CSV table of C-alpha atoms in Angstrom, one decimal:
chain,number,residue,atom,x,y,z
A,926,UNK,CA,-167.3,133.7,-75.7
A,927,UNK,CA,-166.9,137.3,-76.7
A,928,UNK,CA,-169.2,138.9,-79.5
A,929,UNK,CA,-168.2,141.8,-81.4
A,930,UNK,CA,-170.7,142.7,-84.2
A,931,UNK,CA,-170.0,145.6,-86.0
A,932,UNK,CA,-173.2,147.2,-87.5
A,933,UNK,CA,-174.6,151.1,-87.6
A,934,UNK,CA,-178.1,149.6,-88.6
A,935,UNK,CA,-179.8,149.4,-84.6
A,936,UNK,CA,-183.1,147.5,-86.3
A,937,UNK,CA,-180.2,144.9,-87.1
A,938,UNK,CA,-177.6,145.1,-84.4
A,939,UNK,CA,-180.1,145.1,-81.5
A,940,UNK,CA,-182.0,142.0,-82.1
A,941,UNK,CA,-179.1,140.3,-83.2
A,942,UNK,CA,-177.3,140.9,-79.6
A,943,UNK,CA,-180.2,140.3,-77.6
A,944,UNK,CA,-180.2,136.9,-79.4
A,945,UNK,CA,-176.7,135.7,-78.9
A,946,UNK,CA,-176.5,136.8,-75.4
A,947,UNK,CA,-179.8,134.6,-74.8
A,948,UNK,CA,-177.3,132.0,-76.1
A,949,UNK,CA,-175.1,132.7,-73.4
A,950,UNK,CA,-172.7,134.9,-75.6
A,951,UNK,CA,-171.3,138.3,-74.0
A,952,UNK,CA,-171.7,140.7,-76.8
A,953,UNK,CA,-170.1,144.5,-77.5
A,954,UNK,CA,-171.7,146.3,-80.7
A,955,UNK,CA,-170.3,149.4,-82.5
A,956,UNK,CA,-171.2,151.2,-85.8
A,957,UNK,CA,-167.8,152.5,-87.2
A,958,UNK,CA,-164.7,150.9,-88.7
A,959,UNK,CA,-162.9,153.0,-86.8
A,960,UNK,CA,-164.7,151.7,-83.1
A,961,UNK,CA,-164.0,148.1,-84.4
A,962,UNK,CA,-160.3,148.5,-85.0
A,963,UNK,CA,-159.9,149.6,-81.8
A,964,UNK,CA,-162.5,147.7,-80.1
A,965,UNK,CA,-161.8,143.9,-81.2
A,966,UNK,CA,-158.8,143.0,-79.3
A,967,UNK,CA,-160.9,141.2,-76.6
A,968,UNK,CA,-163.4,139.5,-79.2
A,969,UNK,CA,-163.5,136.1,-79.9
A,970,UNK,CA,-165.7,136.7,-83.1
A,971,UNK,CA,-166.1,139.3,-85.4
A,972,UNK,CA,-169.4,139.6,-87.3
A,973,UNK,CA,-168.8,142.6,-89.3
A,974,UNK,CA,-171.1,144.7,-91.6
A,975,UNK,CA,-169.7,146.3,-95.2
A,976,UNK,CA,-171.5,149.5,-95.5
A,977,UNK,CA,-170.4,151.5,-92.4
A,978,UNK,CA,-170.7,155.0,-92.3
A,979,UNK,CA,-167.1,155.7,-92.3
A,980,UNK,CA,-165.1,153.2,-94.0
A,981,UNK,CA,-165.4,150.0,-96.2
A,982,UNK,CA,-166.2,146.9,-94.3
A,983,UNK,CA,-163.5,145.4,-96.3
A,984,UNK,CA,-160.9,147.6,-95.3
A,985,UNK,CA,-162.1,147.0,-91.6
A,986,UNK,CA,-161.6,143.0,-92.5
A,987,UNK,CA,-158.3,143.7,-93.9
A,988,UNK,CA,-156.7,145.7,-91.0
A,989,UNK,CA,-158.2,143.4,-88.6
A,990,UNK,CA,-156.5,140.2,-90.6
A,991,UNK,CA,-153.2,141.9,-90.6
A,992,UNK,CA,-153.6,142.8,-86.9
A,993,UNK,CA,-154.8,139.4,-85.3
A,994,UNK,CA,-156.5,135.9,-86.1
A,995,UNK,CA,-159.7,137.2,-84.7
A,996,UNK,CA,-162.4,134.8,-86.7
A,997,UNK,CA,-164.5,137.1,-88.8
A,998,UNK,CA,-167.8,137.1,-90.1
A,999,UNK,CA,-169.2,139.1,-93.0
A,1000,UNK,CA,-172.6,139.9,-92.7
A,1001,UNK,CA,-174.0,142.0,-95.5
A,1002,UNK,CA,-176.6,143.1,-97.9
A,1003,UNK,CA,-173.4,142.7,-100.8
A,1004,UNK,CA,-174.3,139.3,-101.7
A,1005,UNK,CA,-172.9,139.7,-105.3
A,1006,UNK,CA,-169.9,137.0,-106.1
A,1007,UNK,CA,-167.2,139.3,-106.1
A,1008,UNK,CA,-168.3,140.8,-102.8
A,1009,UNK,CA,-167.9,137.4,-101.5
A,1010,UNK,CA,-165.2,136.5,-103.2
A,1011,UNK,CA,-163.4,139.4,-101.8
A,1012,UNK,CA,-164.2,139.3,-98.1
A,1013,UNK,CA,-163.0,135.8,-98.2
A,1014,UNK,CA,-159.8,136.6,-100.4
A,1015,UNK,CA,-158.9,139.5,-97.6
A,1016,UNK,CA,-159.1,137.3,-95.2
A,1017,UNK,CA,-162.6,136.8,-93.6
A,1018,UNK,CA,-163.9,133.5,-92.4
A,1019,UNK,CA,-167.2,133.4,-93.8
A,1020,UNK,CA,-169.7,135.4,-95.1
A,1021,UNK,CA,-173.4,135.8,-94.8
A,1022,UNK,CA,-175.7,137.5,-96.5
A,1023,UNK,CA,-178.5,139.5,-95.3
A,1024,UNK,CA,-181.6,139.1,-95.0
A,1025,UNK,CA,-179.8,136.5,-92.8
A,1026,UNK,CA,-182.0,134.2,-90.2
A,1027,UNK,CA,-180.3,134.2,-86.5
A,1028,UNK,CA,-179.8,130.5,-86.4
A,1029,UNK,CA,-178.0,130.5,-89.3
A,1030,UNK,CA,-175.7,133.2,-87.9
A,1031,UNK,CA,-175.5,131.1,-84.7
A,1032,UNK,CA,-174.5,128.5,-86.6
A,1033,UNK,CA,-171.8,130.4,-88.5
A,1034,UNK,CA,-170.6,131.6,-85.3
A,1035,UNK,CA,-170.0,128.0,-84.0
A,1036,UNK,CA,-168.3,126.4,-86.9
A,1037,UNK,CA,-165.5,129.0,-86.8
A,1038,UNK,CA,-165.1,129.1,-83.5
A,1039,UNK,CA,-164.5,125.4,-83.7
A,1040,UNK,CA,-162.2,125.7,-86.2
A,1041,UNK,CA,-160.3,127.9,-84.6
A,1042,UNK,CA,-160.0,125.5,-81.4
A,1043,UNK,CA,-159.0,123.0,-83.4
A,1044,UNK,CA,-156.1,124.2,-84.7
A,1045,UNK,CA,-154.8,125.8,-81.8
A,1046,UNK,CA,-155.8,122.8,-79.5
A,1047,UNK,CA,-155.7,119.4,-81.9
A,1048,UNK,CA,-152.7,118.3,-79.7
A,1049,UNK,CA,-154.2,118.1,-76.2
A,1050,UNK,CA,-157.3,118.1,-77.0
A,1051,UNK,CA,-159.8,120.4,-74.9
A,1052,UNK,CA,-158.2,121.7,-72.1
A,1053,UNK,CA,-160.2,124.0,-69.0
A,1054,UNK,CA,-157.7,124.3,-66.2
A,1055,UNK,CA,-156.7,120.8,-64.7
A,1056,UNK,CA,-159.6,119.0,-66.8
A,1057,UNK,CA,-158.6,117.0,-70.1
A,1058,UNK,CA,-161.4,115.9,-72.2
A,1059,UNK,CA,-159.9,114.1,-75.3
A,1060,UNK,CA,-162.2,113.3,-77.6
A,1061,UNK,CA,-159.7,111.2,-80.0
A,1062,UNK,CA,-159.3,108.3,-76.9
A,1063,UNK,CA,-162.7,109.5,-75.4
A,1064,UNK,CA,-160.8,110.1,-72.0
A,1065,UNK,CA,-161.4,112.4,-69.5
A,1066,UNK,CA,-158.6,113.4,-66.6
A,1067,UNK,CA,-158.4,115.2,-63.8
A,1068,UNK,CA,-155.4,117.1,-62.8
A,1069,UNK,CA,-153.7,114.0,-63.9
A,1070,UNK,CA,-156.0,111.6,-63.0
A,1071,UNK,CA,-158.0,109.8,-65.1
A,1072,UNK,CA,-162.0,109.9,-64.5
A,1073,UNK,CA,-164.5,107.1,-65.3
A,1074,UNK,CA,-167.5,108.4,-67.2
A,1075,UNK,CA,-170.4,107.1,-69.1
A,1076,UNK,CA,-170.5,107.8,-72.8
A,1077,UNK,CA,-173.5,110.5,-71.9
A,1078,UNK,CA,-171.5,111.6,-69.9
A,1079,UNK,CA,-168.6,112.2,-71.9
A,1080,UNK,CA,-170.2,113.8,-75.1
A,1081,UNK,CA,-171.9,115.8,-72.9
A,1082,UNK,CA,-168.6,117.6,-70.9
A,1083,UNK,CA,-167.0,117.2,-74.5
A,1084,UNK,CA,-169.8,119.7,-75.4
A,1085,UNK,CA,-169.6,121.7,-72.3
A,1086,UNK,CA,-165.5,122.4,-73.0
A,1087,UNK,CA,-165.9,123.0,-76.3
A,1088,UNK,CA,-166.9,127.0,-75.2
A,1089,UNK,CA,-166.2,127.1,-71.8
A,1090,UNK,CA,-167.6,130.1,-69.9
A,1091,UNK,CA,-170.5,129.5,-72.4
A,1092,UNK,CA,-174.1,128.7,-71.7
A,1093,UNK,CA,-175.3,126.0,-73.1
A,1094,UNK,CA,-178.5,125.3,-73.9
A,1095,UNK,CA,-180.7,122.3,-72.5
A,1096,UNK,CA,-182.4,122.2,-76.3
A,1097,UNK,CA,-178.5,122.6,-77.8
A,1098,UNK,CA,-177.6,119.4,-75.2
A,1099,UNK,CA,-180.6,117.3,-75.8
A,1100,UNK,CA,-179.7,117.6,-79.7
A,1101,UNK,CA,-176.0,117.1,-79.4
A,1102,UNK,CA,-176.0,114.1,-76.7
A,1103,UNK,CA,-179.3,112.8,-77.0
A,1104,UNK,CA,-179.5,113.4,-81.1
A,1105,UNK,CA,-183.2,114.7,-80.4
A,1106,UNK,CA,-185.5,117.4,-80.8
A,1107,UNK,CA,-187.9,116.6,-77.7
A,1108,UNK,CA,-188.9,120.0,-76.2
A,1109,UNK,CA,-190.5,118.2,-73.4
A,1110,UNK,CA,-188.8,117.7,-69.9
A,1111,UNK,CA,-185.1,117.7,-69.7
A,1112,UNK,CA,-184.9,116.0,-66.2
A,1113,UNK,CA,-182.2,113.6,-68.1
A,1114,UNK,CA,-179.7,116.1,-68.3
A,1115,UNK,CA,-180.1,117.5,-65.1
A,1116,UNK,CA,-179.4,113.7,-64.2
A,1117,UNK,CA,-176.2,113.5,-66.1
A,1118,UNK,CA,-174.9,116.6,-64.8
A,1119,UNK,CA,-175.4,115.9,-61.2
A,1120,UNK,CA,-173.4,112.8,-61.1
A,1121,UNK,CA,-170.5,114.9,-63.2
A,1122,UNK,CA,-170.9,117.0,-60.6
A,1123,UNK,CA,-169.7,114.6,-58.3
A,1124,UNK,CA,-167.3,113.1,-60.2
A,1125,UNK,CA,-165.7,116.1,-60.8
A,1126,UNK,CA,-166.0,116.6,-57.1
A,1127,UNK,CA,-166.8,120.4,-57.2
A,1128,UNK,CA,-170.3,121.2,-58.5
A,1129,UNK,CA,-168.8,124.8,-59.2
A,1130,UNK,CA,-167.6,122.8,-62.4
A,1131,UNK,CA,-170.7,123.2,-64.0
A,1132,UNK,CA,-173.1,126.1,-63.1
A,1133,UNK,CA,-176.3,126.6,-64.0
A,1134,UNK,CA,-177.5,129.4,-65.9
A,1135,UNK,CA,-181.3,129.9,-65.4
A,1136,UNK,CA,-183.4,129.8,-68.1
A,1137,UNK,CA,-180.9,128.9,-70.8
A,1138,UNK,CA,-178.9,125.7,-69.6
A,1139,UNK,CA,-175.1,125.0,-68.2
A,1140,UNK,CA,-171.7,126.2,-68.4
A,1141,UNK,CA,-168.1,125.1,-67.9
A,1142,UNK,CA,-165.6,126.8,-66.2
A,1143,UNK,CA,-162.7,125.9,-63.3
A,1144,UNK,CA,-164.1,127.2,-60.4
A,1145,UNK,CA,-162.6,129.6,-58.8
């Protein structure tokens, strides 16, 4: 998933990229309104800052609503209602104000991204190439064919295609699947993804990313 975050403040923007790529996000940062109306087109997200040094951050969310569906995020020191009320009126998808901690911005970041798949994919489910995980009838296929997995196993692809080409992380997995918090060995995942692995029948399926966790993706 593709990061833009618009903010001329680098003691804000920097540590704020270096966290969401840790998460596996790629990330592009700029510091005008200008740079992020023509900058956005390949973002997935938008976390956008109000005071810019050349134009409202409002206006910015207002151009890029009439422009595209781009999920947007205000993040901003305005934390009056009628800031608030505004950026949401314009058209932005949430707002967050600063002095903002990173999880919570994470956390922003994933609930409108999975709003935004569900609207666009609610009829088929999620979809990665020839794979089909439904989460309605808990089925998985195959280019067709249908796949027998364990319940693991399924919540934990269904987490994997949510944000394919995204790293996952093993803590992210261990809470989602397992519904825990144990920061101790993680052998169990590394369990359940080897035999999805083979029942995918191409381990490219579901690469490891070194220090961080998994990700989904048709292999090449």
């Amino acid at each position: 998933m593709h990061v833009l975050i618009v903010e001329d403040e680098d003691s804000i923007a920097q540590p704020l990229a270096e966290g969401l790529r840790q998460e596996g996000y790629t990330v592009d940062r700029v510091a005008t309104g200008g740079a992020a109306l023509t900058a956005h087109g390949p973002a997935d997200v938008v976390l956008l800052d109000l005071r810019l040094p050349d134009m409202d951050g409002l206006d910015v969310c207002r151009r890029l609503r009439a422009e595209s569906d781009v999920p947007v995020i205000i993040v901003s020191a305005r934390g009056d209602e009628i800031d608030r009320v505004l950026g949401l009126e314009i058209g932005a998808d949430d707002y967050v104000v600063k002095p903002f901690g990173f999880r919570e911005v994470l956390a922003r970041i994933r609930a409108v991204s999975r709003r935004g798949r569900s609207r666009s994919a609610e009829p088929d489910g999620l979809v990665v190439g020839p794979l089909h995980v439904d989460p309605r009838s808990h089925r998985v296929t195959l280019a067709g064919e249908p796949l027998d997995v364990t319940p693991k196993e399924f919540d934990l692809l269904a987490l994997l295609a949510s944000e394919p080409g995204v790293a996952i992380s093993r803590q992210r997995m261990l809470e989602h699947v397992w519904k825990t918090s144990w920061y101790g060995s993680t052998k169990t995942i590394d369990v359940h993804v080897a035999s999805l692995r083979r029942k995918l029948g191409d381990a490219r399926w579901i690469e490891t990313v070194r220090g961080v966790g998994f990700r989904l993706q048709e292999p090449a």
